[in-house]
Rosetta silent file (secondary structure, phi, psi, omega in degrees, C-alpha in Angstrom):
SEQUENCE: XXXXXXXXXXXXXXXXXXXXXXXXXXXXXXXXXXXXXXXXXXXXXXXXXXXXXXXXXXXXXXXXXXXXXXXXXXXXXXXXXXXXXXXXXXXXXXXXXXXXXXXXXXXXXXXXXXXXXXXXXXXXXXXXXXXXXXXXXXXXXXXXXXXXXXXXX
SCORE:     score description
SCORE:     0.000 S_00000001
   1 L     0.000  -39.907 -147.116   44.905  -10.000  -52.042 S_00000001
   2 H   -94.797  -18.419 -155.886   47.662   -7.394  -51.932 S_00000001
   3 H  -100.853  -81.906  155.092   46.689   -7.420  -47.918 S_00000001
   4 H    -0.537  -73.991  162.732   47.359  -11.041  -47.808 S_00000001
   5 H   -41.315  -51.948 -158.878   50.922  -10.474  -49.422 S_00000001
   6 H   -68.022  -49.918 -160.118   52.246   -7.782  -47.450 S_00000001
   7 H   -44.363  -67.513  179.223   51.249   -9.809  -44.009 S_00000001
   8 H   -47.511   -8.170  179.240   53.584  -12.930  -45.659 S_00000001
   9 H   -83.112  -35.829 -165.694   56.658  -10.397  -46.231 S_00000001
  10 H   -41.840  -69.722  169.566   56.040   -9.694  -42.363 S_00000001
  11 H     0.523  -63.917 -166.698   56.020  -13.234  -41.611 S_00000001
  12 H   -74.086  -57.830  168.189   59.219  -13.909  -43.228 S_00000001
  13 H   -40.048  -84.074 -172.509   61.243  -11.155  -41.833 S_00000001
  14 H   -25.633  -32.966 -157.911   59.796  -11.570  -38.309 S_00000001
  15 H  -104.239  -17.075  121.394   61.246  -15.332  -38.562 S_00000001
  16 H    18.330  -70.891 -176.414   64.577  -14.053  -39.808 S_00000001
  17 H   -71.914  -46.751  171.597   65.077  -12.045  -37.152 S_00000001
  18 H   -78.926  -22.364  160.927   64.745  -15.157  -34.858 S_00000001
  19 H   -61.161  -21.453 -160.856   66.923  -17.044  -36.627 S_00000001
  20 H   -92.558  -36.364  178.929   69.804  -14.175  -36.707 S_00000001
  21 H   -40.950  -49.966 -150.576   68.294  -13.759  -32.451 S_00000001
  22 H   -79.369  -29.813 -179.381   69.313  -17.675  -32.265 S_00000001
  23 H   -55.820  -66.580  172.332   72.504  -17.347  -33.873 S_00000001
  24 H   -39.806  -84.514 -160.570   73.591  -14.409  -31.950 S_00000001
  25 H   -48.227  -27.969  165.294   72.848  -16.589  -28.721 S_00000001
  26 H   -64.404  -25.209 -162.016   75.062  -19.701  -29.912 S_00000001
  27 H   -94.609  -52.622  160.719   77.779  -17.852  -30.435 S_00000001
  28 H   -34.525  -39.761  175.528   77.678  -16.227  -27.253 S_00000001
  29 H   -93.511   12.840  150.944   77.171  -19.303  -25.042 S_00000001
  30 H  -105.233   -6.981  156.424   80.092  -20.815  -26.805 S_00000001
  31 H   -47.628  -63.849  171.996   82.100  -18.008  -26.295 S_00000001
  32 H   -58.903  -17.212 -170.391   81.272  -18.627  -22.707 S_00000001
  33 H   -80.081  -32.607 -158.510   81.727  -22.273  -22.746 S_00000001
  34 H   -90.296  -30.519 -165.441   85.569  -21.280  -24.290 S_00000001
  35 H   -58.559  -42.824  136.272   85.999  -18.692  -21.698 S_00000001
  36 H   -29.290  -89.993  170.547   85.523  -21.241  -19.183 S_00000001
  37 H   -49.054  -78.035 -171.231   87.510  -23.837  -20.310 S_00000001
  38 H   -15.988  -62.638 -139.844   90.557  -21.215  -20.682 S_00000001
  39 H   -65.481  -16.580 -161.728   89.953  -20.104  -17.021 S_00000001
  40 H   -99.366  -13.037 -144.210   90.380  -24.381  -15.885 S_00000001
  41 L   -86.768  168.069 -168.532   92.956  -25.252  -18.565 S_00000001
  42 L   -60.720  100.406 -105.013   97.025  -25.068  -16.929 S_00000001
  43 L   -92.832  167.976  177.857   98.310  -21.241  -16.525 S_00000001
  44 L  -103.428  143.521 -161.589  101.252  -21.268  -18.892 S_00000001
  45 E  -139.791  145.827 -150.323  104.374  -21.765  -17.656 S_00000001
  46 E  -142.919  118.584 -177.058  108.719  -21.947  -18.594 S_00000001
  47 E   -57.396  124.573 -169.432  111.547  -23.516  -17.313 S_00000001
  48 E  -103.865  -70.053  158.411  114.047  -20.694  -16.470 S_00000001
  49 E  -108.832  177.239  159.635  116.469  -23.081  -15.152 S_00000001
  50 E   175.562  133.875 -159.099  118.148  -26.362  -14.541 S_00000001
  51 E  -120.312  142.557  178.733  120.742  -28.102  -12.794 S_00000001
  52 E  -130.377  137.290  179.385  121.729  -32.015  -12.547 S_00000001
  53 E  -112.746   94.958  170.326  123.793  -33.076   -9.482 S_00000001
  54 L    64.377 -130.540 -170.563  125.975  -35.767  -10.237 S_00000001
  55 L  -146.403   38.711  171.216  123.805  -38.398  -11.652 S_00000001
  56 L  -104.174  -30.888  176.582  121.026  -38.586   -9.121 S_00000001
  57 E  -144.192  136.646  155.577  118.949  -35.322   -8.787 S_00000001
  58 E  -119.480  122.517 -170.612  117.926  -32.728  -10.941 S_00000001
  59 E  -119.314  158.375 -170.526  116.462  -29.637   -9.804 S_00000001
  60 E  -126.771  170.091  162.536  114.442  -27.112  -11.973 S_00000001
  61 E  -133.835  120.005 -167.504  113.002  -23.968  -11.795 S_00000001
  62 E  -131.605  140.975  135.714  109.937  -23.005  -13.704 S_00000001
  63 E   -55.010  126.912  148.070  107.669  -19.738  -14.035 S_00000001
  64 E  -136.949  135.409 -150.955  104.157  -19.574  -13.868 S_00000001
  65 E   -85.263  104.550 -152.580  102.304  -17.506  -15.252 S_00000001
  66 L   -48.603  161.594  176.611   99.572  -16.231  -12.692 S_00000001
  67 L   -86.424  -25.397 -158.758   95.631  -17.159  -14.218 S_00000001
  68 L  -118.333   11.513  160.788   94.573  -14.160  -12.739 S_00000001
  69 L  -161.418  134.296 -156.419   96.791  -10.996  -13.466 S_00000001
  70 L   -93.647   -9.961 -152.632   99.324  -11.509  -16.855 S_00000001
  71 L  -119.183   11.983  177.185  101.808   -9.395  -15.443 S_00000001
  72 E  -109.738  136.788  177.533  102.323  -12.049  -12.154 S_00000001
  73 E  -142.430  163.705  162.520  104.096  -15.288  -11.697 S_00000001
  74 L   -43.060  179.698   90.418  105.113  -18.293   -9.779 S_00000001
  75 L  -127.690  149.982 -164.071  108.492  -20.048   -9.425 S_00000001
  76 E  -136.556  125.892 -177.787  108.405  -23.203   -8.607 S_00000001
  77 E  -103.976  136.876  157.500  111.521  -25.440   -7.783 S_00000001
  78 E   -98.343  154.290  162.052  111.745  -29.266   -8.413 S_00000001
  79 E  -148.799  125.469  164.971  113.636  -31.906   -7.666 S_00000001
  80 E   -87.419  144.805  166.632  113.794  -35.301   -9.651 S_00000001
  81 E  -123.784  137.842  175.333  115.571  -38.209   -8.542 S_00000001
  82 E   -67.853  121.011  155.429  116.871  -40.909  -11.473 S_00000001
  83 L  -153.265  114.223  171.651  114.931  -44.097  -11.020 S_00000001
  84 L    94.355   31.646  179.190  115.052  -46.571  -13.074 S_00000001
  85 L    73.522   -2.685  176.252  117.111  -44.653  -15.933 S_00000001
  86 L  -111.720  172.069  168.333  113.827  -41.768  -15.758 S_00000001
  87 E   -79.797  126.780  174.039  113.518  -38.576  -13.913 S_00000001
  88 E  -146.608  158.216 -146.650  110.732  -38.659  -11.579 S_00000001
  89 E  -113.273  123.210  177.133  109.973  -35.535   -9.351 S_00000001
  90 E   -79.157    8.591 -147.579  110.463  -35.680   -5.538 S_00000001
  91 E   153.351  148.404 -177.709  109.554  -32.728   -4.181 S_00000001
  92 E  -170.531  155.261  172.750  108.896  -29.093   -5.128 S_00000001
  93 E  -144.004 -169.155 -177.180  108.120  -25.801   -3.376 S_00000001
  94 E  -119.442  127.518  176.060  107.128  -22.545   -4.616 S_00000001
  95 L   -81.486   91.717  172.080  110.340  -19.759   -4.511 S_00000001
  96 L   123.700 -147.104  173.165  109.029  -16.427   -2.843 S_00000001
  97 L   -90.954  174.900  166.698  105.112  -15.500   -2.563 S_00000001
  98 L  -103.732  152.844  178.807  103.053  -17.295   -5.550 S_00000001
  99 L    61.825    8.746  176.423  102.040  -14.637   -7.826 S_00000001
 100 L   -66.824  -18.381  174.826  105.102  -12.788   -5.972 S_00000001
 101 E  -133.411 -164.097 -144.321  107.075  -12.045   -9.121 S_00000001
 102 E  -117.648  146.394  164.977  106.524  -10.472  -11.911 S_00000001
 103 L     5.879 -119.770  144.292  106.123  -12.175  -15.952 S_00000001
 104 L    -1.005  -75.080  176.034  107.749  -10.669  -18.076 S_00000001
 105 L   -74.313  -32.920 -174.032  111.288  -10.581  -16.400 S_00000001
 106 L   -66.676   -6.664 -159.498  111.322  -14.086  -15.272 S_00000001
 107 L  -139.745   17.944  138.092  111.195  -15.367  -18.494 S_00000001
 108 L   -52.677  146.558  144.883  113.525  -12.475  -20.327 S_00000001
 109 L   -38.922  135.698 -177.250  117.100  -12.986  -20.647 S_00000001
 110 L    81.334   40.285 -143.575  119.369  -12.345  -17.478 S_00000001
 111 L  -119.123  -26.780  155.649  116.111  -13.630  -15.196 S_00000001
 112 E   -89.050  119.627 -163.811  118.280  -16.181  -13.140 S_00000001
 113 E  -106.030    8.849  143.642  120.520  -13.863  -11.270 S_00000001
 114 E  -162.390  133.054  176.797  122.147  -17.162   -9.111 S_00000001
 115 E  -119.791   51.835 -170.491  121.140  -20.634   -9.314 S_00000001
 116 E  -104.077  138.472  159.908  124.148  -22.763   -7.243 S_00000001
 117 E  -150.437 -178.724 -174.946  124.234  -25.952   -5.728 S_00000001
 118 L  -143.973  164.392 -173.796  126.671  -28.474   -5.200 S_00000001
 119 L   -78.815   30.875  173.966  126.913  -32.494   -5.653 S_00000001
 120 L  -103.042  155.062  170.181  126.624  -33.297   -1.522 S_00000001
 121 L  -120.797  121.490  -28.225  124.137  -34.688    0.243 S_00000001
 122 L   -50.776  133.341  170.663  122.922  -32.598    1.614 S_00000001
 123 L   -52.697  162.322  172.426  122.846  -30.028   -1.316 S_00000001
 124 L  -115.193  142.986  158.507  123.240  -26.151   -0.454 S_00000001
 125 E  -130.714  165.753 -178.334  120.841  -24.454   -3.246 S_00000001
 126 E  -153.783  124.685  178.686  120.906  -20.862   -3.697 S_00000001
 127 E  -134.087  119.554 -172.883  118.038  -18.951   -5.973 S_00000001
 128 E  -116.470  103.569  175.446  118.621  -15.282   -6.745 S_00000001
 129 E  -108.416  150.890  161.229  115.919  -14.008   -9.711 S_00000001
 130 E   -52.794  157.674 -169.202  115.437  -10.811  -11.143 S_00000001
 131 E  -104.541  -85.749 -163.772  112.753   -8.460   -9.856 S_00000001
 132 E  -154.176  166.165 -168.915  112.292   -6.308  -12.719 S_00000001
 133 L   -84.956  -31.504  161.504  115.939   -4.877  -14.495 S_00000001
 134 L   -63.923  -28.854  151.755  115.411   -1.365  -12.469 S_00000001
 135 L   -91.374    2.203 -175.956  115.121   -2.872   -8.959 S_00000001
 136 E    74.239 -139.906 -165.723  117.584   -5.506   -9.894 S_00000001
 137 E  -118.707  162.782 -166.411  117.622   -9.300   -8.526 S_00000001
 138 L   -94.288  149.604 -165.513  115.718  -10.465   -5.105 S_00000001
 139 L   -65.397 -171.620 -174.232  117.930  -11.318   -2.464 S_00000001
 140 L   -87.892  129.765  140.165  119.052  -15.133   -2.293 S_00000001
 141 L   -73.846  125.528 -159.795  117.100  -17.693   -1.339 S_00000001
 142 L  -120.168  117.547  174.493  118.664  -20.466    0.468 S_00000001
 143 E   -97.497  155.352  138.246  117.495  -24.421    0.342 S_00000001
 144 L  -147.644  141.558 -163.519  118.849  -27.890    0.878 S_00000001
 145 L   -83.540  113.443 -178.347  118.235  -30.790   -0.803 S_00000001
 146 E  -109.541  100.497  164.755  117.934  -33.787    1.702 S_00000001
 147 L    64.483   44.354 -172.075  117.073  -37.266    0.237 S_00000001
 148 L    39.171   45.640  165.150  115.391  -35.671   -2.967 S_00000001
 149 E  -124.183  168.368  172.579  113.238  -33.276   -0.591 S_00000001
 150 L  -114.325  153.447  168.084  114.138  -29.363   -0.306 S_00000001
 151 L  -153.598  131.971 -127.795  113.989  -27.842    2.537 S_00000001
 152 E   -73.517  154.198  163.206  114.463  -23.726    3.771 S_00000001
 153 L  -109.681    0.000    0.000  117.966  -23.359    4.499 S_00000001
């Protein structure tokens, strides 16, 4: 009898253990499932600037924030044209290398170091950003906005 008993304490423990085993393993493969999803979902990213020319184009500049090293980013320039009383975006290019500048600074205070354009067709644009505040700002980049496209300047 007593033999009988212990073998049912086993029992119960042993199936315990696979329950806490099974547990463990959900939480991991939804760990992986969120880890996943992060890696697909849109890198995060912040308008740094923006300028409206007269009362036809608007061009922006936004950081993004690399997926794959936090301390890298994007810039990305747009240009909207008004149609139909909305903004809708004509054109864009990336300013520099992608993943060419750095976080942090782009999206700090002082981070546009020239942003100019002017209300002609064709626009002149000029984009000067900070590097980091110890090398200072990158030289200028120079664009022009043709027919709500950019183009190297």
């Amino acid at each position: 009898m007593k033999k009988a008993h212990h073998h049912n304490r086993t029992q119960t423990r042993t199936r315990l253990g696979v329950a806490a085993g099974l547990v463990a393993l959900s939480a991991t493969a939804l760990g992986a499932a969120g880890a996943s999803a992060a890696g697909t979902a849109r890198p995060q990213s912040r308008q740094i600037a923006s300028s409206v020319l007269g009362s036809d184009y608007k061009i922006t500049l936004t950081a993004l924030r690399s997926a794959t090293d936090e301390y890298a980013a994007s810039v990305r320039l747009k240009v909207y044209e008004r149609t139909g009383g909305a903004w809708k975006e004509t054109d864009r290019v990336t300013v520099g290398d992608v993943d060419g500048w750095f976080w942090y600074p782009l999206t700090g205070s002082g981070a546009v170091c020239e942003f100019s354009t002017a209300s002609t067709e064709p626009a002149p644009l000029t984009v000067s950003l900070l590097l980091t505040p110890s090398l200072g700002c990158s030289g200028p980049a120079h664009y022009v906005v043709r027919d709500g496209r950019v183009f190297t300047g």
